[in-house]
PDB file of C-alpha atoms in Angstrom:
ATOM      1  CA  MET A 609     -22.161  17.426 -21.030  1.00 58.00           C
ATOM      2  CA  SER A 610     -25.025  19.880 -20.477  1.00 68.00           C
ATOM      3  CA  THR A 611     -27.948  19.131 -18.220  1.00 72.00           C
ATOM      4  CA  SER A 612     -31.461  19.056 -19.628  1.00 80.00           C
ATOM      5  CA  ILE A 613     -33.719  21.914 -18.523  1.00 84.00           C
ATOM      6  CA  TRP A 614     -36.241  19.272 -17.411  1.00 86.00           C
ATOM      7  CA  PHE A 615     -33.718  17.853 -14.988  1.00 84.00           C
ATOM      8  CA  TRP A 616     -33.216  21.305 -13.432  1.00 85.00           C
ATOM      9  CA  ILE A 617     -36.987  21.771 -13.171  1.00 88.00           C
ATOM     10  CA  ALA A 618     -37.456  18.285 -11.670  1.00 88.00           C
ATOM     11  CA  PHE A 619     -34.643  18.932  -9.162  1.00 89.00           C
ATOM     12  CA  HIS A 620     -36.244  22.160  -7.937  1.00 88.00           C
ATOM     13  CA  ILE A 621     -39.731  20.650  -7.779  1.00 90.00           C
ATOM     14  CA  GLY A 622     -38.269  17.772  -5.733  1.00 89.00           C
ATOM     15  CA  ILE A 623     -36.512  20.192  -3.353  1.00 88.00           C
ATOM     16  CA  PHE A 624     -39.615  22.350  -2.800  1.00 87.00           C
ATOM     17  CA  VAL A 625     -41.874  19.312  -2.308  1.00 89.00           C
ATOM     18  CA  ALA A 626     -39.431  17.882   0.270  1.00 86.00           C
ATOM     19  CA  ILE A 627     -39.252  21.246   2.112  1.00 83.00           C
ATOM     20  CA  ALA A 628     -43.075  21.564   2.014  1.00 85.00           C
ATOM     21  CA  VAL A 629     -43.546  18.031   3.431  1.00 85.00           C
ATOM     22  CA  ASP A 630     -40.979  18.718   6.169  1.00 79.00           C
ATOM     23  CA  LEU A 631     -42.701  22.006   6.996  1.00 78.00           C
ATOM     24  CA  ALA A 632     -46.229  20.548   6.970  1.00 82.00           C
ATOM     25  CA  GLN A 633     -45.099  17.763   9.288  1.00 78.00           C
ATOM     26  CA  PHE A 634     -43.591  20.298  11.653  1.00 73.00           C
ATOM     27  CA  LYS A 635     -46.757  22.433  11.648  1.00 73.00           C
ATOM     28  CA  TYR A 636     -48.872  19.340  12.307  1.00 75.00           C
ATOM     29  CA  ARG A 637     -46.546  18.371  15.139  1.00 70.00           C
ATOM     30  CA  GLY A 638     -46.791  21.890  16.644  1.00 68.00           C
ATOM     31  CA  ARG A 639     -43.890  21.552  19.045  1.00 72.00           C
ATOM     32  CA  GLU A 640     -40.128  21.727  19.178  1.00 73.00           C
ATOM     33  CA  LEU A 641     -38.130  18.912  17.542  1.00 74.00           C
ATOM     34  CA  SER A 642     -36.674  16.414  20.009  1.00 81.00           C
ATOM     35  CA  ILE A 643     -33.103  15.140  19.475  1.00 82.00           C
ATOM     36  CA  ARG A 644     -34.548  11.830  18.265  1.00 86.00           C
ATOM     37  CA  ALA A 645     -36.874  13.495  15.739  1.00 85.00           C
ATOM     38  CA  ALA A 646     -34.071  15.814  14.577  1.00 85.00           C
ATOM     39  CA  ALA A 647     -31.772  12.790  14.113  1.00 89.00           C
ATOM     40  CA  GLN A 648     -34.485  10.963  12.124  1.00 90.00           C
ATOM     41  CA  ARG A 649     -35.065  13.961   9.860  1.00 88.00           C
ATOM     42  CA  THR A 650     -31.330  14.505   9.393  1.00 90.00           C
ATOM     43  CA  ALA A 651     -31.021  10.845   8.361  1.00 93.00           C
ATOM     44  CA  ILE A 652     -33.948  11.234   5.909  1.00 92.00           C
ATOM     45  CA  TRP A 653     -32.304  14.285   4.259  1.00 91.00           C
ATOM     46  CA  ILE A 654     -28.994  12.407   3.962  1.00 93.00           C
ATOM     47  CA  VAL A 655     -30.739   9.357   2.439  1.00 95.00           C
ATOM     48  CA  LEU A 656     -32.612  11.591  -0.041  1.00 93.00           C
ATOM     49  CA  SER A 657     -29.311  13.231  -1.050  1.00 94.00           C
ATOM     50  CA  LEU A 658     -27.663   9.834  -1.498  1.00 95.00           C
ATOM     51  CA  LEU A 659     -30.604   8.686  -3.640  1.00 94.00           C
ATOM     52  CA  PHE A 660     -30.085  11.773  -5.764  1.00 93.00           C
ATOM     53  CA  ASN A 661     -26.390  10.803  -5.919  1.00 94.00           C
ATOM     54  CA  LEU A 662     -27.468   7.427  -7.339  1.00 95.00           C
ATOM     55  CA  LEU A 663     -29.532   9.265  -9.954  1.00 92.00           C
ATOM     56  CA  VAL A 664     -26.471  11.352 -10.891  1.00 92.00           C
ATOM     57  CA  TRP A 665     -24.499   8.091 -11.225  1.00 93.00           C
ATOM     58  CA  LYS A 666     -27.170   6.649 -13.524  1.00 92.00           C
ATOM     59  CA  LEU A 667     -27.484   9.789 -15.682  1.00 88.00           C
ATOM     60  CA  ARG A 668     -23.951  11.234 -15.679  1.00 88.00           C
ATOM     61  CA  GLY A 669     -21.679   8.303 -14.744  1.00 91.00           C
ATOM     62  CA  PRO A 670     -19.510   7.349 -11.734  1.00 93.00           C
ATOM     63  CA  ASP A 671     -17.037  10.262 -12.006  1.00 92.00           C
ATOM     64  CA  LYS A 672     -19.776  12.884 -11.715  1.00 92.00           C
ATOM     65  CA  ALA A 673     -21.436  10.889  -8.929  1.00 94.00           C
ATOM     66  CA  LEU A 674     -18.163  10.917  -6.981  1.00 93.00           C
ATOM     67  CA  GLU A 675     -17.786  14.652  -7.582  1.00 92.00           C
ATOM     68  CA  PHE A 676     -21.323  15.171  -6.259  1.00 93.00           C
ATOM     69  CA  LEU A 677     -20.619  13.066  -3.164  1.00 94.00           C
ATOM     70  CA  THR A 678     -17.361  14.914  -2.431  1.00 93.00           C
ATOM     71  CA  GLY A 679     -19.023  18.310  -2.948  1.00 92.00           C
ATOM     72  CA  TYR A 680     -21.919  17.244  -0.728  1.00 93.00           C
ATOM     73  CA  VAL A 681     -19.642  16.036   2.104  1.00 92.00           C
ATOM     74  CA  ILE A 682     -17.557  19.249   1.923  1.00 89.00           C
ATOM     75  CA  GLU A 683     -20.649  21.479   1.972  1.00 87.00           C
ATOM     76  CA  TYR A 684     -22.319  19.458   4.711  1.00 87.00           C
ATOM     77  CA  SER A 685     -19.257  19.621   6.948  1.00 85.00           C
ATOM     78  CA  LEU A 686     -18.856  23.349   6.284  1.00 83.00           C
ATOM     79  CA  SER A 687     -22.528  23.893   7.127  1.00 81.00           C
ATOM     80  CA  VAL A 688     -21.738  22.804  10.705  1.00 79.00           C
ATOM     81  CA  ASP A 689     -20.018  26.177  10.915  1.00 76.00           C
ATOM     82  CA  ASN A 690     -23.301  27.908   9.963  1.00 80.00           C
ATOM     83  CA  ILE A 691     -25.055  26.011  12.753  1.00 84.00           C
ATOM     84  CA  PHE A 692     -22.680  27.321  15.408  1.00 80.00           C
ATOM     85  CA  VAL A 693     -23.376  30.851  14.197  1.00 81.00           C
ATOM     86  CA  PHE A 694     -27.167  30.216  14.146  1.00 85.00           C
ATOM     87  CA  VAL A 695     -26.908  29.189  17.807  1.00 84.00           C
ATOM     88  CA  ILE A 696     -25.115  32.454  18.635  1.00 83.00           C
ATOM     89  CA  ILE A 697     -27.617  34.555  16.613  1.00 86.00           C
ATOM     90  CA  PHE A 698     -30.650  32.937  18.279  1.00 88.00           C
ATOM     91  CA  ALA A 699     -29.093  33.303  21.720  1.00 86.00           C
ATOM     92  CA  TYR A 700     -28.265  36.960  21.026  1.00 85.00           C
ATOM     93  CA  PHE A 701     -31.821  37.800  19.907  1.00 86.00           C
ATOM     94  CA  LYS A 702     -33.343  35.464  22.550  1.00 88.00           C
ATOM     95  CA  VAL A 703     -35.445  33.772  19.852  1.00 89.00           C
ATOM     96  CA  PRO A 704     -37.987  31.273  21.292  1.00 86.00           C
ATOM     97  CA  PRO A 705     -37.553  27.666  20.017  1.00 80.00           C
ATOM     98  CA  MET A 706     -40.773  27.623  17.924  1.00 79.00           C
ATOM     99  CA  ALA A 707     -39.826  30.900  16.218  1.00 85.00           C
ATOM    100  CA  GLN A 708     -36.365  29.460  15.462  1.00 86.00           C
ATOM    101  CA  HIS A 709     -38.010  26.905  13.151  1.00 83.00           C
ATOM    102  CA  ARG A 710     -39.700  29.616  11.116  1.00 84.00           C
ATOM    103  CA  ALA A 711     -36.553  31.760  10.890  1.00 88.00           C
ATOM    104  CA  LEU A 712     -34.549  28.716   9.764  1.00 87.00           C
ATOM    105  CA  VAL A 713     -37.061  27.757   7.053  1.00 84.00           C
ATOM    106  CA  TRP A 714     -37.078  31.239   5.539  1.00 87.00           C
ATOM    107  CA  GLY A 715     -33.353  31.616   6.140  1.00 87.00           C
ATOM    108  CA  ILE A 716     -32.692  28.421   4.186  1.00 84.00           C
ATOM    109  CA  LEU A 717     -35.031  29.479   1.358  1.00 85.00           C
ATOM    110  CA  GLY A 718     -33.128  32.788   1.169  1.00 87.00           C
ATOM    111  CA  ALA A 719     -29.848  30.844   1.165  1.00 85.00           C
ATOM    112  CA  LEU A 720     -31.089  28.693  -1.766  1.00 84.00           C
ATOM    113  CA  ILE A 721     -31.685  31.793  -3.882  1.00 87.00           C
ATOM    114  CA  MET A 722     -28.469  33.585  -2.882  1.00 87.00           C
ATOM    115  CA  ARG A 723     -26.280  30.515  -3.385  1.00 85.00           C
ATOM    116  CA  GLY A 724     -27.926  29.890  -6.767  1.00 85.00           C
ATOM    117  CA  ILE A 725     -26.966  33.431  -7.827  1.00 88.00           C
ATOM    118  CA  MET A 726     -23.427  33.104  -6.403  1.00 86.00           C
ATOM    119  CA  ILE A 727     -22.815  29.760  -8.133  1.00 86.00           C
ATOM    120  CA  LEU A 728     -24.121  31.175 -11.436  1.00 85.00           C
ATOM    121  CA  VAL A 729     -21.766  34.151 -11.093  1.00 87.00           C
ATOM    122  CA  GLY A 730     -18.875  31.843 -10.042  1.00 85.00           C
ATOM    123  CA  VAL A 731     -19.403  29.443 -12.966  1.00 83.00           C
ATOM    124  CA  THR A 732     -19.639  32.330 -15.456  1.00 85.00           C
ATOM    125  CA  LEU A 733     -16.446  33.905 -14.077  1.00 85.00           C
ATOM    126  CA  VAL A 734     -14.504  30.606 -14.082  1.00 81.00           C
ATOM    127  CA  SER A 735     -15.610  29.713 -17.633  1.00 81.00           C
ATOM    128  CA  ARG A 736     -14.600  33.162 -18.960  1.00 85.00           C
ATOM    129  CA  PHE A 737     -11.542  33.874 -16.821  1.00 83.00           C
ATOM    130  CA  HIS A 738      -9.845  30.655 -15.775  1.00 79.00           C
ATOM    131  CA  PHE A 739      -7.348  32.530 -13.545  1.00 81.00           C
ATOM    132  CA  ILE A 740     -10.270  33.192 -11.132  1.00 82.00           C
ATOM    133  CA  LEU A 741      -9.721  29.626  -9.876  1.00 80.00           C
ATOM    134  CA  TYR A 742      -6.241  30.640  -8.676  1.00 83.00           C
ATOM    135  CA  ILE A 743      -7.724  33.663  -6.913  1.00 84.00           C
ATOM    136  CA  PHE A 744     -10.262  31.340  -5.230  1.00 81.00           C
ATOM    137  CA  GLY A 745      -7.358  29.072  -4.222  1.00 81.00           C
ATOM    138  CA  ILE A 746      -5.286  31.929  -2.762  1.00 84.00           C
ATOM    139  CA  PHE A 747      -8.397  33.192  -0.939  1.00 80.00           C
ATOM    140  CA  LEU A 748      -8.974  29.753   0.641  1.00 79.00           C
ATOM    141  CA  VAL A 749      -5.315  29.465   1.726  1.00 81.00           C
ATOM    142  CA  MET A 750      -5.483  32.955   3.277  1.00 81.00           C
ATOM    143  CA  THR A 751      -8.745  32.051   5.062  1.00 76.00           C
ATOM    144  CA  ALA A 752      -7.088  28.909   6.464  1.00 77.00           C
ATOM    145  CA  ILE A 753      -4.051  30.892   7.692  1.00 82.00           C
ATOM    146  CA  ARG A 754      -6.304  33.486   9.304  1.00 77.00           C
ATOM    147  CA  MET A 755      -8.253  30.733  11.081  1.00 72.00           C
ATOM    148  CA  LEU A 756      -5.068  29.032  12.209  1.00 74.00           C
ATOM    149  CA  PHE A 757      -3.440  32.123  13.689  1.00 76.00           C
ATOM    150  CA  GLY A 758      -6.423  34.397  14.290  1.00 68.00           C
ATOM    151  CA  LYS A 759      -8.182  34.948  17.589  1.00 62.00           C
ATOM    152  CA  ALA A 760     -10.843  32.436  18.516  1.00 56.00           C
ATOM    153  CA  GLY A 761     -14.140  33.747  19.820  1.00 58.00           C
ATOM    154  CA  GLU A 762     -17.772  34.383  19.107  1.00 60.00           C
ATOM    155  CA  PRO A 763     -18.642  36.947  16.447  1.00 61.00           C
ATOM    156  CA  ASP A 764     -20.027  40.198  17.853  1.00 65.00           C
ATOM    157  CA  PHE A 765     -23.280  40.935  16.020  1.00 65.00           C
ATOM    158  CA  ARG A 766     -24.074  44.033  18.038  1.00 69.00           C
ATOM    159  CA  ASN A 767     -21.680  46.207  16.013  1.00 74.00           C
ATOM    160  CA  SER A 768     -21.776  44.298  12.725  1.00 78.00           C
ATOM    161  CA  LEU A 769     -22.547  46.194   9.530  1.00 83.00           C
ATOM    162  CA  VAL A 770     -25.896  44.432   9.074  1.00 83.00           C
ATOM    163  CA  MET A 771     -26.986  45.197  12.645  1.00 82.00           C
ATOM    164  CA  ARG A 772     -26.001  48.851  12.345  1.00 83.00           C
ATOM    165  CA  PHE A 773     -27.921  49.064   9.063  1.00 86.00           C
ATOM    166  CA  CYS A 774     -31.040  47.512  10.625  1.00 84.00           C
ATOM    167  CA  ARG A 775     -30.846  49.747  13.705  1.00 81.00           C
ATOM    168  CA  ASN A 776     -30.340  52.948  11.688  1.00 85.00           C
ATOM    169  CA  TRP A 777     -32.680  52.359   8.760  1.00 87.00           C
ATOM    170  CA  ILE A 778     -35.373  49.897   9.781  1.00 87.00           C
ATOM    171  CA  PRO A 779     -37.891  50.433  12.593  1.00 88.00           C
ATOM    172  CA  ILE A 780     -37.667  47.456  14.972  1.00 88.00           C
ATOM    173  CA  THR A 781     -40.156  46.451  17.668  1.00 88.00           C
ATOM    174  CA  ALA A 782     -38.876  46.000  21.214  1.00 85.00           C
ATOM    175  CA  GLU A 783     -40.485  42.580  21.590  1.00 87.00           C
ATOM    176  CA  PHE A 784     -41.438  39.466  19.602  1.00 88.00           C
ATOM    177  CA  TYR A 785     -44.854  39.199  17.941  1.00 88.00           C
ATOM    178  CA  GLY A 786     -45.251  35.430  17.993  1.00 84.00           C
ATOM    179  CA  GLU A 787     -43.569  33.997  14.921  1.00 83.00           C
ATOM    180  CA  ASP A 788     -44.103  37.108  12.765  1.00 88.00           C
ATOM    181  CA  PHE A 789     -41.214  38.832  11.039  1.00 91.00           C
ATOM    182  CA  LYS A 790     -43.073  42.155  10.919  1.00 90.00           C
ATOM    183  CA  ALA A 791     -45.775  43.771  13.027  1.00 90.00           C
ATOM    184  CA  ARG A 792     -48.057  46.784  12.713  1.00 89.00           C
ATOM    185  CA  VAL A 793     -47.501  49.095  15.673  1.00 86.00           C
ATOM    186  CA  GLY A 794     -49.793  52.115  15.644  1.00 83.00           C
ATOM    187  CA  ASN A 795     -49.862  53.177  12.025  1.00 85.00           C
ATOM    188  CA  ARG A 796     -46.528  51.852  10.877  1.00 87.00           C
ATOM    189  CA  TRP A 797     -45.098  48.485   9.932  1.00 90.00           C
ATOM    190  CA  MET A 798     -42.044  47.467  11.923  1.00 90.00           C
ATOM    191  CA  LEU A 799     -39.622  44.564  11.807  1.00 89.00           C
ATOM    192  CA  THR A 800     -39.692  42.263  14.817  1.00 91.00           C
ATOM    193  CA  PRO A 801     -36.440  40.955  16.407  1.00 90.00           C
ATOM    194  CA  LEU A 802     -37.223  37.659  14.603  1.00 91.00           C
ATOM    195  CA  GLY A 803     -37.187  39.545  11.286  1.00 92.00           C
ATOM    196  CA  VAL A 804     -33.792  41.069  12.160  1.00 91.00           C
ATOM    197  CA  ALA A 805     -32.494  37.592  13.153  1.00 90.00           C
ATOM    198  CA  LEU A 806     -33.636  36.310   9.720  1.00 91.00           C
ATOM    199  CA  ILE A 807     -31.725  39.098   7.932  1.00 91.00           C
ATOM    200  CA  VAL A 808     -28.583  38.369  10.003  1.00 88.00           C
ATOM    201  CA  ILE A 809     -28.898  34.612   9.247  1.00 87.00           C
ATOM    202  CA  ASP A 810     -29.090  35.232   5.503  1.00 87.00           C
ATOM    203  CA  VAL A 811     -26.217  37.718   5.540  1.00 87.00           C
ATOM    204  CA  MET A 812     -24.069  35.271   7.543  1.00 83.00           C
ATOM    205  CA  ASP A 813     -24.938  32.475   5.100  1.00 82.00           C
ATOM    206  CA  LEU A 814     -23.757  34.724   2.285  1.00 84.00           C
ATOM    207  CA  VAL A 815     -20.484  35.347   4.164  1.00 81.00           C
ATOM    208  CA  PHE A 816     -19.948  31.604   4.647  1.00 78.00           C
ATOM    209  CA  ALA A 817     -20.809  30.847   1.012  1.00 80.00           C
ATOM    210  CA  VAL A 818     -17.907  33.086  -0.045  1.00 79.00           C
ATOM    211  CA  ASP A 819     -15.439  30.405   1.052  1.00 74.00           C
ATOM    212  CA  SER A 820     -17.560  27.238   0.819  1.00 78.00           C
ATOM    213  CA  ILE A 821     -18.484  27.651  -2.870  1.00 81.00           C
ATOM    214  CA  PRO A 822     -14.838  28.093  -4.009  1.00 82.00           C
ATOM    215  CA  ALA A 823     -14.032  24.936  -1.979  1.00 82.00           C
ATOM    216  CA  VAL A 824     -16.417  22.944  -4.222  1.00 84.00           C
ATOM    217  CA  PHE A 825     -14.938  24.585  -7.332  1.00 83.00           C
ATOM    218  CA  ALA A 826     -11.686  22.859  -6.323  1.00 82.00           C
ATOM    219  CA  ILE A 827     -13.482  19.524  -6.897  1.00 85.00           C
ATOM    220  CA  THR A 828     -15.488  20.354 -10.014  1.00 87.00           C
ATOM    221  CA  GLN A 829     -16.488  23.278 -12.208  1.00 84.00           C
ATOM    222  CA  ASP A 830     -19.610  21.518 -13.470  1.00 88.00           C
ATOM    223  CA  PRO A 831     -22.395  23.988 -12.506  1.00 86.00           C
ATOM    224  CA  PHE A 832     -24.913  21.199 -12.072  1.00 88.00           C
ATOM    225  CA  ILE A 833     -22.739  19.334  -9.550  1.00 90.00           C
ATOM    226  CA  VAL A 834     -21.680  22.509  -7.695  1.00 89.00           C
ATOM    227  CA  TYR A 835     -25.281  23.727  -7.393  1.00 89.00           C
ATOM    228  CA  THR A 836     -27.035  20.446  -6.546  1.00 91.00           C
ATOM    229  CA  SER A 837     -24.425  19.374  -3.957  1.00 91.00           C
ATOM    230  CA  ASN A 838     -24.714  22.809  -2.301  1.00 89.00           C
ATOM    231  CA  ILE A 839     -28.501  22.756  -2.251  1.00 89.00           C
ATOM    232  CA  CYS A 840     -28.734  19.151  -1.001  1.00 91.00           C
ATOM    233  CA  ALA A 841     -26.365  20.088   1.852  1.00 89.00           C
ATOM    234  CA  ILE A 842     -28.254  23.210   2.946  1.00 86.00           C
ATOM    235  CA  VAL A 843     -31.824  21.900   2.763  1.00 86.00           C
ATOM    236  CA  GLY A 844     -31.003  19.427   5.523  1.00 83.00           C
ATOM    237  CA  LEU A 845     -29.491  22.197   7.630  1.00 84.00           C
ATOM    238  CA  ARG A 846     -32.634  22.890   9.680  1.00 81.00           C
ATOM    239  CA  SER A 847     -32.935  19.402  11.188  1.00 84.00           C
ATOM    240  CA  LEU A 848     -29.137  19.230  11.529  1.00 86.00           C
ATOM    241  CA  TYR A 849     -29.320  22.494  13.504  1.00 86.00           C
ATOM    242  CA  PHE A 850     -31.675  21.010  16.094  1.00 84.00           C
ATOM    243  CA  LEU A 851     -29.441  17.948  16.351  1.00 84.00           C
ATOM    244  CA  VAL A 852     -26.029  19.637  16.500  1.00 82.00           C
ATOM    245  CA  ALA A 853     -27.135  22.640  18.608  1.00 78.00           C
ATOM    246  CA  ARG A 854     -28.016  20.300  21.463  1.00 76.00           C
ATOM    247  CA  MET A 855     -24.889  18.190  21.112  1.00 77.00           C
ATOM    248  CA  MET A 856     -22.399  21.027  20.712  1.00 73.00           C
ATOM    249  CA  ASP A 857     -20.849  20.336  24.086  1.00 71.00           C
ATOM    250  CA  ARG A 858     -20.131  16.716  23.048  1.00 73.00           C
ATOM    251  CA  PHE A 859     -18.414  17.504  19.729  1.00 74.00           C
ATOM    252  CA  ILE A 860     -16.048  20.175  21.002  1.00 73.00           C
ATOM    253  CA  TYR A 861     -13.554  19.934  18.119  1.00 74.00           C
ATOM    254  CA  LEU A 862     -16.082  19.725  15.274  1.00 70.00           C
ATOM    255  CA  ARG A 863     -16.039  23.459  14.833  1.00 67.00           C
ATOM    256  CA  VAL A 864     -12.245  23.470  14.537  1.00 69.00           C
ATOM    257  CA  SER A 865     -12.321  20.771  11.837  1.00 68.00           C
ATOM    258  CA  SER A 866     -14.965  22.664   9.867  1.00 63.00           C
ATOM    259  CA  GLY A 867     -12.565  25.587   9.846  1.00 61.00           C
ATOM    260  CA  SER A 868     -14.238  28.103  12.087  1.00 55.00           C
ATOM    261  CA  LYS A 869     -12.392  27.740  15.425  1.00 48.00           C
TER     262      LYS A 869
ATOM    263  CA  MET B 892      -6.607  24.404  -6.510  1.00 65.00           C
ATOM    264  CA  ILE B 893      -3.597  26.650  -7.088  1.00 67.00           C
ATOM    265  CA  VAL B 894      -1.263  23.822  -8.185  1.00 69.00           C
ATOM    266  CA  ALA B 895      -3.978  21.469  -9.527  1.00 70.00           C
ATOM    267  CA  LYS B 896      -2.621  21.860 -13.055  1.00 71.00           C
ATOM    268  CA  TYR B 897       0.756  20.395 -12.034  1.00 76.00           C
ATOM    269  CA  PHE B 898      -0.299  18.115  -9.166  1.00 76.00           C
ATOM    270  CA  PRO B 899      -3.877  16.978  -9.828  1.00 78.00           C
ATOM    271  CA  VAL B 900      -5.430  15.418  -6.724  1.00 80.00           C
ATOM    272  CA  PRO B 901      -7.927  12.646  -7.575  1.00 84.00           C
ATOM    273  CA  THR B 902     -11.461  13.241  -6.248  1.00 84.00           C
ATOM    274  CA  PRO B 903     -11.516  10.005  -4.137  1.00 88.00           C
ATOM    275  CA  ILE B 904      -8.425  11.248  -2.254  1.00 88.00           C
ATOM    276  CA  SER B 905     -10.082  14.634  -1.584  1.00 85.00           C
ATOM    277  CA  LEU B 906     -13.193  12.850  -0.303  1.00 87.00           C
ATOM    278  CA  GLY B 907     -11.081  10.483   1.816  1.00 90.00           C
ATOM    279  CA  VAL B 908      -9.150  13.359   3.431  1.00 88.00           C
ATOM    280  CA  VAL B 909     -12.364  15.264   4.316  1.00 85.00           C
ATOM    281  CA  VAL B 910     -14.048  12.141   5.749  1.00 89.00           C
ATOM    282  CA  LEU B 911     -10.882  11.203   7.685  1.00 91.00           C
ATOM    283  CA  ILE B 912     -10.595  14.689   9.244  1.00 87.00           C
ATOM    284  CA  LEU B 913     -14.270  14.622  10.281  1.00 85.00           C
ATOM    285  CA  ALA B 914     -14.008  11.090  11.693  1.00 88.00           C
ATOM    286  CA  ILE B 915     -10.860  11.924  13.692  1.00 90.00           C
ATOM    287  CA  THR B 916     -12.528  15.086  15.035  1.00 86.00           C
ATOM    288  CA  VAL B 917     -15.634  13.213  16.158  1.00 85.00           C
ATOM    289  CA  VAL B 918     -13.582  10.465  17.867  1.00 89.00           C
ATOM    290  CA  ILE B 919     -11.243  12.950  19.617  1.00 89.00           C
ATOM    291  CA  SER B 920     -14.228  15.083  20.714  1.00 86.00           C
ATOM    292  CA  LEU B 921     -16.032  12.083  22.204  1.00 86.00           C
ATOM    293  CA  MET B 922     -12.872  10.889  23.947  1.00 88.00           C
ATOM    294  CA  ALA B 923     -12.189  14.366  25.365  1.00 87.00           C
ATOM    295  CA  THR B 924     -15.749  14.858  26.636  1.00 85.00           C
ATOM    296  CA  GLN B 925     -15.789  11.372  28.210  1.00 84.00           C
ATOM    297  CA  LYS B 926     -12.466  12.088  29.905  1.00 84.00           C
ATOM    298  CA  ARG B 927     -13.766  15.424  31.149  1.00 82.00           C
ATOM    299  CA  ALA B 928     -16.978  13.829  32.458  1.00 80.00           C
ATOM    300  CA  ALA B 929     -14.955  11.137  34.241  1.00 81.00           C
ATOM    301  CA  ALA B 930     -12.707  13.778  35.834  1.00 81.00           C
ATOM    302  CA  GLU B 931     -15.715  15.780  37.054  1.00 78.00           C
ATOM    303  CA  ASP B 932     -17.441  12.685  38.446  1.00 72.00           C
ATOM    304  CA  PRO B 933     -14.704  10.460  39.950  1.00 65.00           C
ATOM    305  CA  LYS B 934     -17.192   7.849  41.309  1.00 60.00           C
TER     306      LYS B 934
END
């Protein structure tokens, strides 16, 4: 069953309106999110996603609704892994809390676009070459084995490919310029450390999407379900970040269960 | 995924397994942190 173009348009309008409201509220607030506020916003994003799940039930039936819910739960739990890496990236670049909000908003918008492209490519590949699903499966099993027997530890961004590229090819300022990603120093435009942090966040999201998208393909190959469950899970990531980042020391095994050690 | 053609796993079971793993992790984490806090503060 194909999805009407109007439903796709309505879904994206809904997502951008929700992000805009969240952003406007944050700007109006003008300070860092408390744990309570982050928990409230996380709950609102979950409720909105469940309401959308009800809509899927109404329009596409209970089977598709269950597929959406399963995809959403898988993506949401895997996104905890992203949060742990965000914490490390922000600590590495010494990003001030207010600037973290801005980097997360743009990071998540970048993730929306990149995941959309990856899902489109994935769906096209699976529909044309069904054996790709087996390759995805083998890839996931290998990832699990590597996580099980590999060395635990924090990723080193200093010598990562993206950091070396930024250092060698992009002029970077020594200090932050408020919440700006770029700054004009003398006569030339330069990227601020916040801008570099944003690039690293988006690249890391892309790396994580390589195993989280195939995981949803194991549940369904319906592009609408794969895409919407992914998007619903990542739009709530910003408030979840401010909640989980402060409670990391209480949920010590959460990272292990999300498959990142 | 690899053997889904021969052993199809129903979606509710997949969902149940994921939720169960997350729930167990949260409970074990809370128990471990409480135990650690109690050991650090024996009062």
